Short mmCIF file of C-alpha atoms in Angstrom, two decimals:
data_model
loop_
_atom_site.label_atom_id
_atom_site.label_comp_id
_atom_site.label_asym_id
_atom_site.label_seq_id
_atom_site.Cartn_x
_atom_site.Cartn_y
_atom_site.Cartn_z
CA MET M 1 108.34 107.91 107.97
CA TYR M 2 109.61 105.02 110.39
CA ARG M 3 108.24 101.53 110.07
CA ASN M 4 109.05 99.16 112.60
CA ALA M 5 110.07 96.46 110.07
CA LEU M 6 112.84 98.46 109.22
CA SER M 7 114.46 98.05 112.66
CA TYR M 8 113.69 94.32 112.06
CA LEU M 9 115.65 94.34 108.74
CA LYS M 10 118.68 96.25 110.40
CA ASP M 11 118.98 94.77 113.68
CA THR M 12 117.83 91.05 113.13
CA TRP M 13 117.58 89.91 109.60
CA PHE M 14 120.75 91.72 108.35
CA THR M 15 122.85 90.79 111.30
CA ASP M 16 122.05 87.05 111.13
CA THR M 17 124.83 84.94 110.48
CA SER M 18 122.65 82.46 108.86
CA ARG M 19 120.59 85.13 106.78
CA LYS M 20 118.14 83.89 104.43
CA PRO M 21 116.54 85.43 101.29
CA LEU M 22 113.69 87.29 102.66
CA ILE M 23 110.18 87.47 100.96
CA LEU M 24 108.11 90.53 101.80
CA ARG M 25 104.36 89.93 101.84
CA GLY M 26 101.59 92.18 101.96
CA ALA M 27 98.82 94.08 100.05
CA ARG M 28 99.98 96.59 97.27
CA GLN M 29 100.55 99.88 98.17
CA VAL M 30 101.54 98.98 102.07
CA GLY M 31 105.17 100.28 101.66
CA LYS M 32 107.17 97.15 100.74
CA THR M 33 109.14 98.46 97.97
CA TRP M 34 110.06 101.79 100.11
CA LEU M 35 111.11 99.51 102.95
CA ALA M 36 113.44 97.76 100.71
CA LYS M 37 114.94 101.19 99.42
CA GLU M 38 115.16 102.66 102.64
CA PHE M 39 116.83 99.73 104.22
CA ALA M 40 119.52 99.90 101.57
CA LYS M 41 119.63 103.64 101.96
CA GLN M 42 120.31 103.43 105.64
CA MET M 43 122.83 100.71 105.65
CA ASP M 44 124.75 102.14 102.73
CA LEU M 45 124.06 99.21 100.49
CA THR M 46 124.12 99.75 96.70
CA PHE M 47 120.15 99.04 95.44
CA VAL M 48 119.96 96.46 92.57
CA GLU M 49 116.54 96.51 91.73
CA LEU M 50 114.53 94.28 89.01
CA ASN M 51 110.76 94.93 88.74
CA PHE M 52 109.48 91.71 86.67
CA GLU M 53 105.92 93.43 86.20
CA ARG M 54 107.46 96.39 84.50
CA ASN M 55 110.27 94.36 82.66
CA PRO M 56 109.17 90.82 82.43
CA GLU M 57 111.84 89.64 80.31
CA LEU M 58 114.22 90.32 82.99
CA LYS M 59 113.22 86.84 84.32
CA SER M 60 115.72 85.25 81.46
CA LEU M 61 118.72 86.77 83.82
CA PHE M 62 117.78 83.95 85.88
CA VAL M 63 117.87 81.04 83.53
CA SER M 64 120.70 79.50 85.29
CA ASN M 65 120.42 77.63 88.80
CA ASP M 66 123.97 79.20 89.42
CA PRO M 67 123.79 82.43 91.06
CA LYS M 68 127.11 83.45 90.26
CA ILE M 69 126.18 83.21 86.51
CA VAL M 70 122.89 85.18 87.37
CA LEU M 71 124.74 87.90 89.20
CA ARG M 72 127.13 88.27 86.03
CA ASN M 73 123.84 88.42 83.60
CA ILE M 74 122.36 91.18 86.06
CA GLU M 75 125.70 93.16 86.06
CA SER M 76 126.04 92.90 82.22
CA TYR M 77 122.52 93.88 81.70
CA MET M 78 122.39 96.80 84.10
CA GLY M 79 126.08 98.07 83.82
CA ILE M 80 126.91 97.93 87.15
CA SER M 81 129.27 95.90 89.60
CA ILE M 82 127.54 94.06 92.46
CA LYS M 83 129.61 93.36 95.45
CA LEU M 84 128.35 90.67 97.74
CA ASP M 85 128.97 92.46 101.02
CA SER M 86 127.72 95.87 100.32
CA SER M 87 124.91 95.50 97.82
CA LEU M 88 121.01 94.66 98.19
CA LEU M 89 119.55 92.50 95.40
CA PHE M 90 115.84 93.56 95.27
CA LEU M 91 113.43 91.37 93.25
CA ASP M 92 110.15 93.29 92.92
CA GLU M 93 106.62 92.15 91.74
CA ILE M 94 108.32 88.81 91.68
CA GLN M 95 104.60 87.32 91.03
CA GLY M 96 105.71 88.06 87.35
CA ALA M 97 108.27 85.68 87.49
CA PRO M 98 107.54 83.20 89.91
CA GLU M 99 109.78 80.17 89.09
CA ILE M 100 112.49 82.73 90.14
CA LEU M 101 111.45 81.90 93.73
CA SER M 102 112.66 78.09 93.52
CA LYS M 103 116.08 79.48 92.48
CA LEU M 104 116.08 81.47 95.70
CA ARG M 105 117.94 78.34 97.48
CA TRP M 106 120.94 78.53 95.76
CA PHE M 107 121.26 82.06 96.64
CA TYR M 108 120.80 81.03 100.24
CA GLU M 109 123.53 78.00 99.89
CA GLU M 110 126.03 79.51 97.70
CA VAL M 111 126.26 83.17 97.89
CA PRO M 112 124.79 83.79 101.65
CA GLU M 113 126.76 87.16 102.13
CA LEU M 114 124.72 88.82 99.52
CA PRO M 115 121.30 90.30 101.10
CA LEU M 116 118.45 89.55 98.79
CA ILE M 117 114.81 90.55 99.16
CA ALA M 118 111.76 89.69 97.22
CA ALA M 119 108.36 91.30 97.22
CA GLY M 120 105.29 91.15 95.40
CA SER M 121 101.76 92.68 95.40
CA LEU M 122 99.51 89.55 94.58
CA LEU M 123 102.31 87.20 95.91
CA GLU M 124 99.87 84.99 97.58
CA PHE M 125 98.36 83.61 94.31
CA ILE M 126 101.74 82.25 93.71
CA LEU M 127 102.79 81.00 96.91
CA SER M 128 99.00 79.12 97.09
CA ASP M 129 98.95 77.83 93.56
CA HIS M 130 102.59 77.34 92.40
CA GLU M 131 103.66 74.47 90.67
CA PHE M 132 107.24 74.63 91.28
CA SER M 133 109.16 73.57 94.43
CA MET M 134 109.29 76.38 96.97
CA PRO M 135 112.76 76.29 98.95
CA VAL M 136 111.18 75.72 102.50
CA GLY M 137 113.75 76.46 105.12
CA ARG M 138 115.93 78.31 102.54
CA ILE M 139 113.81 81.66 102.47
CA SER M 140 111.90 83.81 105.34
CA TYR M 141 109.18 86.13 105.27
CA LEU M 142 108.37 89.41 106.52
CA TYR M 143 104.69 90.58 106.84
CA ILE M 144 103.95 94.28 106.00
CA GLU M 145 100.62 95.82 107.62
CA PRO M 146 99.49 99.52 107.13
CA LEU M 147 101.12 102.01 109.60
CA SER M 148 100.14 101.28 113.04
CA PHE M 149 98.95 104.12 115.32
CA GLU M 150 102.61 104.03 116.97
CA GLU M 151 104.15 104.47 113.49
CA PHE M 152 101.36 107.02 112.84
CA LEU M 153 102.45 109.27 115.88
CA LEU M 154 106.27 109.08 114.78
CA ALA M 155 105.15 110.00 111.11
CA ILE M 156 103.40 113.16 112.46
CA ASN M 157 106.34 114.29 114.67
CA GLU M 158 104.51 113.05 117.67
CA SER M 159 107.28 111.10 119.28
CA MET M 160 106.83 112.40 122.73
CA LEU M 161 103.07 111.37 122.83
CA LEU M 162 104.74 107.87 121.43
CA LYS M 163 107.15 107.50 124.33
CA TYR M 164 104.45 108.57 126.63
CA ILE M 165 101.95 106.00 126.00
CA GLN M 166 104.86 103.28 125.88
CA ASP M 167 105.87 104.11 128.94
CA ILE M 168 102.58 103.81 130.75
CA GLN M 169 102.35 101.36 133.60
CA LEU M 170 99.74 100.16 136.24
CA PRO M 171 98.08 101.64 137.63
CA PHE M 172 98.09 104.61 135.61
CA GLN M 173 96.21 107.99 135.61
CA ILE M 174 96.43 110.06 132.22
CA PRO M 175 95.69 113.60 132.55
CA ASP M 176 92.64 114.84 130.76
CA ALA M 177 94.46 117.13 128.40
CA ILE M 178 96.68 114.32 127.15
CA HIS M 179 93.87 111.71 126.81
CA GLN M 180 91.66 114.26 124.49
CA LYS M 181 94.74 114.75 122.56
CA LEU M 182 95.20 111.38 121.84
CA ARG M 183 91.50 110.62 121.12
CA ASP M 184 91.64 113.58 118.60
CA ILE M 185 94.90 111.82 117.01
CA PHE M 186 93.33 108.31 117.08
CA ASN M 187 90.13 109.75 115.12
CA VAL M 188 92.45 111.25 112.54
CA TYR M 189 94.19 108.02 112.23
CA CYS M 190 90.87 106.26 111.74
CA LEU M 191 90.18 109.00 108.71
CA VAL M 192 93.51 108.95 106.90
CA GLY M 193 94.60 105.32 107.87
CA GLY M 194 97.84 103.61 107.92
CA MET M 195 98.39 103.50 104.01
CA PRO M 196 101.85 104.86 103.43
CA ALA M 197 100.67 107.35 100.71
CA CYS M 198 97.84 108.67 102.63
CA VAL M 199 100.01 109.38 105.82
CA ALA M 200 102.33 110.99 103.63
CA LYS M 201 99.84 113.14 102.27
CA TRP M 202 98.44 114.20 105.76
CA ILE M 203 101.88 115.14 106.99
CA GLU M 204 102.20 117.54 103.80
CA THR M 205 99.05 119.20 103.59
CA LYS M 206 96.79 118.20 106.75
CA THR M 207 93.54 118.19 104.21
CA PHE M 208 91.05 115.58 104.33
CA LEU M 209 90.03 116.20 100.76
CA ASP M 210 93.62 115.47 99.56
CA ILE M 211 93.37 112.44 101.71
CA ALA M 212 90.15 111.19 100.37
CA LEU M 213 91.62 111.49 96.76
CA ILE M 214 94.47 109.18 97.54
CA GLN M 215 92.19 106.90 99.18
CA GLU M 216 90.05 106.85 96.06
CA ASP M 217 93.28 106.39 94.16
CA LEU M 218 94.21 103.39 96.01
CA LEU M 219 90.82 101.66 95.91
CA SER M 220 90.90 102.11 91.98
CA THR M 221 94.01 100.43 91.96
CA TYR M 222 92.62 97.43 93.89
CA ARG M 223 89.64 97.26 91.41
CA GLU M 224 92.05 97.51 88.56
CA ASP M 225 93.88 94.44 90.08
CA PHE M 226 90.70 92.55 89.42
CA TYR M 227 90.97 92.43 86.02
CA LYS M 228 94.39 90.45 86.81
CA TYR M 229 91.81 87.73 88.41
CA LYS M 230 90.04 87.31 85.08
CA GLY M 231 89.26 83.73 84.20
CA ARG M 232 88.77 83.19 87.82
CA VAL M 233 85.74 85.00 88.20
CA ASP M 234 83.27 87.86 86.89
CA VAL M 235 84.91 91.59 87.64
CA SER M 236 81.64 92.94 88.57
CA ARG M 237 80.90 90.33 90.94
CA LEU M 238 84.36 91.17 92.51
CA ILE M 239 83.43 94.79 93.18
CA THR M 240 80.13 93.94 94.58
CA VAL M 241 81.74 91.59 97.11
CA LEU M 242 84.70 94.18 97.72
CA ASN M 243 82.04 96.81 98.63
CA SER M 244 80.37 94.30 101.07
CA VAL M 245 83.17 93.83 103.42
CA PRO M 246 83.05 97.22 104.71
CA ASN M 247 79.15 97.02 105.32
CA GLN M 248 79.48 93.68 107.15
CA LEU M 249 81.87 94.87 109.59
CA GLY M 250 81.54 93.83 113.33
CA GLN M 251 79.22 90.75 111.91
CA LYS M 252 79.25 87.27 110.93
CA PHE M 253 80.23 87.51 107.42
CA MET M 254 77.22 86.46 105.23
CA TYR M 255 77.29 85.79 101.38
CA SER M 256 73.69 86.00 100.94
CA ARG M 257 74.30 89.85 102.03
CA THR M 258 76.71 90.60 99.44
CA ASP M 259 74.08 90.24 96.36
CA PRO M 260 70.88 87.94 96.85
CA ASP M 261 71.35 86.65 93.12
CA MET M 262 75.03 85.52 93.78
CA GLN M 263 75.65 81.83 94.37
CA ALA M 264 77.08 81.44 97.78
CA SER M 265 80.17 79.52 96.10
CA VAL M 266 81.08 82.39 93.78
CA ALA M 267 81.10 84.74 96.59
CA LYS M 268 83.12 82.65 98.79
CA GLN M 269 85.61 82.08 95.85
CA ILE M 270 85.97 85.98 95.43
CA LEU M 271 86.41 86.55 99.08
CA SER M 272 89.22 83.87 99.16
CA LEU M 273 90.73 86.05 96.33
CA PHE M 274 90.58 89.03 98.77
CA ASN M 275 92.13 87.33 101.64
CA LYS M 276 94.90 85.99 99.14
CA ALA M 277 95.54 89.77 98.29
CA LYS M 278 95.54 90.59 101.73
CA ILE M 279 92.92 93.27 100.85
CA SER M 280 90.67 91.81 103.65
CA HIS M 281 91.31 89.38 106.34
CA THR M 282 89.20 86.63 107.90
CA VAL M 283 88.62 86.66 111.55
CA LYS M 284 88.15 82.98 112.39
CA LEU M 285 85.55 81.70 114.97
CA SER M 286 87.11 79.61 118.09
CA SER M 287 85.67 77.71 120.85
CA ALA M 288 88.22 79.60 122.83
CA ASN M 289 88.65 77.07 125.92
CA ALA M 290 92.38 77.12 125.36
CA VAL M 291 95.67 77.63 123.29
CA PRO M 292 96.06 77.23 120.71
CA LEU M 293 93.05 79.19 119.23
CA SER M 294 93.59 77.46 115.91
CA ALA M 295 92.77 74.07 117.13
CA GLU M 296 89.19 74.87 117.96
CA ILE M 297 88.33 76.72 114.71
CA LYS M 298 84.38 76.44 113.87
CA ASP M 299 84.13 76.62 109.75
CA LYS M 300 80.38 77.41 110.14
CA ALA M 301 81.13 81.18 110.71
CA PHE M 302 83.69 83.93 110.33
CA LYS M 303 83.91 87.56 110.00
CA GLN M 304 85.93 89.95 107.61
CA ILE M 305 88.07 93.09 108.53
CA PHE M 306 89.24 95.18 105.48
CA LEU M 307 93.04 96.34 104.98
CA ASP M 308 92.74 99.55 106.28
CA VAL M 309 90.35 101.77 108.61
CA GLY M 310 90.86 104.84 106.45
CA LEU M 311 89.92 103.09 103.36
CA VAL M 312 86.96 101.56 105.02
CA ASN M 313 85.64 105.16 106.20
CA ARG M 314 86.11 106.07 102.52
CA MET M 315 84.06 103.25 101.13
CA LEU M 316 81.46 103.99 103.66
CA SER M 317 81.46 107.65 102.73
CA LYS M 318 81.90 108.96 106.35
CA PRO M 319 81.90 112.55 106.53
CA PHE M 320 85.31 113.86 108.08
CA HIS M 321 84.09 115.91 110.80
CA ILE M 322 82.55 112.95 112.82
CA ASN M 323 84.05 110.68 115.08
CA PRO M 324 84.48 107.53 112.65
CA VAL M 325 84.25 104.84 115.76
CA ASN M 326 81.40 106.75 117.69
CA THR M 327 78.48 106.86 115.00
CA THR M 328 76.17 104.83 113.09
CA LYS M 329 78.00 101.72 112.05
CA GLY M 330 80.58 103.03 114.36
CA GLY M 331 80.78 99.42 116.01
CA GLY M 332 82.02 97.92 112.96
CA VAL M 333 84.54 100.61 112.29
CA ALA M 334 85.92 100.21 115.88
CA GLU M 335 86.35 96.51 115.53
CA GLN M 336 88.01 97.44 112.10
CA ALA M 337 90.45 99.81 113.71
CA VAL M 338 91.16 97.34 116.88
CA GLY M 339 91.56 94.10 114.43
CA GLN M 340 94.00 96.26 112.58
CA MET M 341 96.03 97.22 115.27
CA LEU M 342 95.97 93.97 116.96
CA ARG M 343 97.55 92.32 113.60
CA THR M 344 100.52 94.57 114.22
CA LEU M 345 101.38 92.91 117.67
CA PHE M 346 102.16 89.74 116.04
CA PRO M 347 106.07 89.07 115.22
CA LEU M 348 106.75 90.43 111.69
CA TYR M 349 107.98 87.09 110.77
CA LYS M 350 104.69 85.68 111.63
CA GLU M 351 101.35 86.05 109.69
CA PRO M 352 98.97 87.49 112.06
CA GLU M 353 95.69 85.37 112.67
CA LEU M 354 92.43 86.71 114.63
CA TYR M 355 89.83 84.83 116.22
CA TYR M 356 86.76 85.64 118.04
CA TRP M 357 84.04 83.78 119.90
CA GLN M 358 80.15 83.47 119.61
CA ARG M 359 77.40 81.53 121.43
CA GLU M 360 74.42 81.41 119.28
CA GLU M 361 71.43 80.04 121.12
CA ARG M 362 67.90 80.86 120.99
CA GLY M 363 67.43 83.62 123.77
CA ALA M 364 70.84 83.29 124.81
CA ASN M 365 73.24 84.85 122.17
CA ALA M 366 76.69 85.89 123.41
CA GLU M 367 79.88 87.15 121.34
CA ILE M 368 83.06 88.45 122.24
CA ASP M 369 84.87 90.56 119.44
CA TYR M 370 88.37 89.06 119.64
CA VAL M 371 90.09 86.41 121.65
CA LEU M 372 93.91 86.23 121.47
CA GLU M 373 96.61 84.18 123.03
CA HIS M 374 99.09 85.88 125.20
CA ASN M 375 101.38 83.51 127.59
CA GLY M 376 99.69 80.38 127.21
CA GLU M 377 96.14 81.91 128.25
CA VAL M 378 93.03 83.10 126.16
CA ILE M 379 92.56 86.81 126.42
CA PRO M 380 88.75 88.08 125.45
CA ILE M 381 88.65 91.73 124.17
CA GLU M 382 85.67 93.53 124.12
CA VAL M 383 85.21 96.58 121.67
CA LYS M 384 82.99 99.37 122.56
CA SER M 385 82.49 102.02 119.86
CA GLY M 386 81.53 104.66 122.95
CA SER M 387 82.76 104.92 126.60
CA THR M 388 80.10 102.59 127.90
CA GLY M 389 78.25 99.37 127.16
CA SER M 390 77.07 96.05 128.34
CA LEU M 391 79.25 93.38 129.18
CA LYS M 392 76.83 90.54 129.42
CA SER M 393 78.91 88.62 126.59
CA LEU M 394 81.89 89.09 128.45
CA HIS M 395 80.72 87.82 132.07
CA TYR M 396 79.18 84.62 130.23
CA PHE M 397 82.28 83.96 128.59
CA MET M 398 84.39 84.62 131.85
CA TYR M 399 82.32 82.35 133.78
CA HIS M 400 82.09 79.26 131.54
CA LYS M 401 85.56 79.68 130.45
CA HIS M 402 87.21 79.97 133.82
CA LYS M 403 89.06 82.88 132.59
CA LYS M 404 90.60 85.67 135.25
CA LEU M 405 91.46 88.44 132.71
CA ALA M 406 90.05 90.35 130.26
CA VAL M 407 90.38 93.41 127.89
CA ARG M 408 87.96 96.15 127.13
CA ILE M 409 88.61 98.90 124.56
CA ASN M 410 86.71 101.85 124.28
CA ASP M 411 86.80 105.51 124.13
CA ASP M 412 87.30 106.18 128.05
CA LEU M 413 90.15 106.76 130.14
CA PRO M 414 92.24 103.56 131.12
CA SER M 415 91.39 101.74 134.39
CA ILE M 416 91.82 98.29 136.00
CA THR M 417 88.87 96.75 137.79
CA GLU M 418 87.85 93.92 139.77
CA ILE M 419 84.48 92.73 138.39
CA GLY M 420 82.31 90.90 140.69
CA VAL M 421 78.72 90.06 139.29
CA ARG M 422 75.97 87.44 139.12
CA LEU M 423 74.61 85.99 135.91
CA GLN M 424 70.62 85.59 135.17
CA ARG M 425 70.80 82.02 137.47
CA GLN M 426 72.60 84.01 139.98
CA GLU M 427 76.12 82.15 139.23
CA PRO M 428 78.76 84.50 140.78
CA VAL M 429 81.58 85.39 138.32
CA SER M 430 84.91 87.49 139.07
CA TYR M 431 87.67 88.61 137.01
CA THR M 432 90.04 91.61 136.60
CA LEU M 433 89.14 93.52 133.60
CA LEU M 434 91.78 95.96 132.02
CA SER M 435 90.07 98.87 130.16
CA ILE M 436 92.02 100.80 127.90
CA PRO M 437 91.19 103.60 125.19
CA PHE M 438 91.61 102.84 121.35
CA TYR M 439 95.09 104.79 121.39
CA LEU M 440 96.51 101.94 123.86
CA THR M 441 95.64 99.13 121.67
CA GLY M 442 99.39 98.61 120.66
CA GLN M 443 100.50 98.52 124.37
CA MET M 444 97.98 95.85 125.38
CA PHE M 445 100.36 93.26 125.69
CA LYS M 446 102.83 95.24 127.77
CA LEU M 447 100.03 96.50 130.00
CA LEU M 448 99.14 92.63 130.43
CA GLU M 449 102.62 91.71 131.30
CA ASN M 450 102.68 94.95 133.63
CA ASN M 451 99.42 93.62 135.67
CA ASN M 452 100.75 89.91 136.04
CA SER M 453 103.88 91.53 137.47
#
């Protein structure tokens, strides 16, 4: 299946005259190893793979700081010849030999013609707790997420539909037949998810029961990883907090809701582990007055989304015959799906960061599900699980933040509307509302650009 990261590797990273060793970052099973192998295959490079989890003794090959000696060691051990300009050195599960990360600087400085990629499922723990000198400025990163909806369309051989949504311009009118087909495919995407193994099984069998089995296997893999966190926290409590993330989607995450008998400090520690492992992601609370949103973070509250919407629906035991974003807890699943797709809008070399806005005053609560930066402006995004819903919070936000453009994502046909209303105290508020269906979330920035032009 096609991944956008593949184009980045081929057209940007590989052709860069100052190319640096590249570290793939992302959760287990999002396709990091496959990506490296497919890149080598398409570029006709000899794929030289060292897996430090399967063969921890391989780290002894890197005892020298001289990359030429290291390469000779690898050649002798593997019985192959490594040609610098036609090979790819892939260091997999590098968290099993973290000291090698500090040696990548020598590869960049002394053998820059050799493409080198490293990856690791629990690499974030090493990068945050490392006791060695990271080669800052001499390595680069690529962040790998589950398949986006656009990648899912390509995977299931719907390239014409993908081209259709990519070519949409404002103002637009989508025929009901196409709209319904895209809605149906999006619902399948929410149930199957974007994990490569699940998508591959869906392509093969088109059977939800098979997908459920793969999803359970993936969740079991993450639970088994918990034993690698031993010494940090009790494993049974890890599972409790894990199960709490899907149940608190769309809400301010409360440690007390995970387990009333668990201390908040313990739950906080566990959630931090999940974020590092990329199993869940924090949606930070921002005052959202101006960009950058990160400058106005409020630590008192935050939300969480899970790694993948398909895994969320499996953990919530959603029946396969029901619309996954338009049921009980549909609002939370809708926010999960949108948040997951918004993360794919970030440049691959930048770690995605999501924010939301909330006002908590007695009798005057208001919340915006997501706020994003676009062209130096703050863009509020309201997510509605159905095709209708109140926009009171959005009206309040647009008035008090003096914004002129907002986005609503729901299940309805796309539209662009000039809003003119009055708040409770009769304050007039007017703004432009871009309303798009879930399946156009990945095209949002392009549509905003189209509107501005």
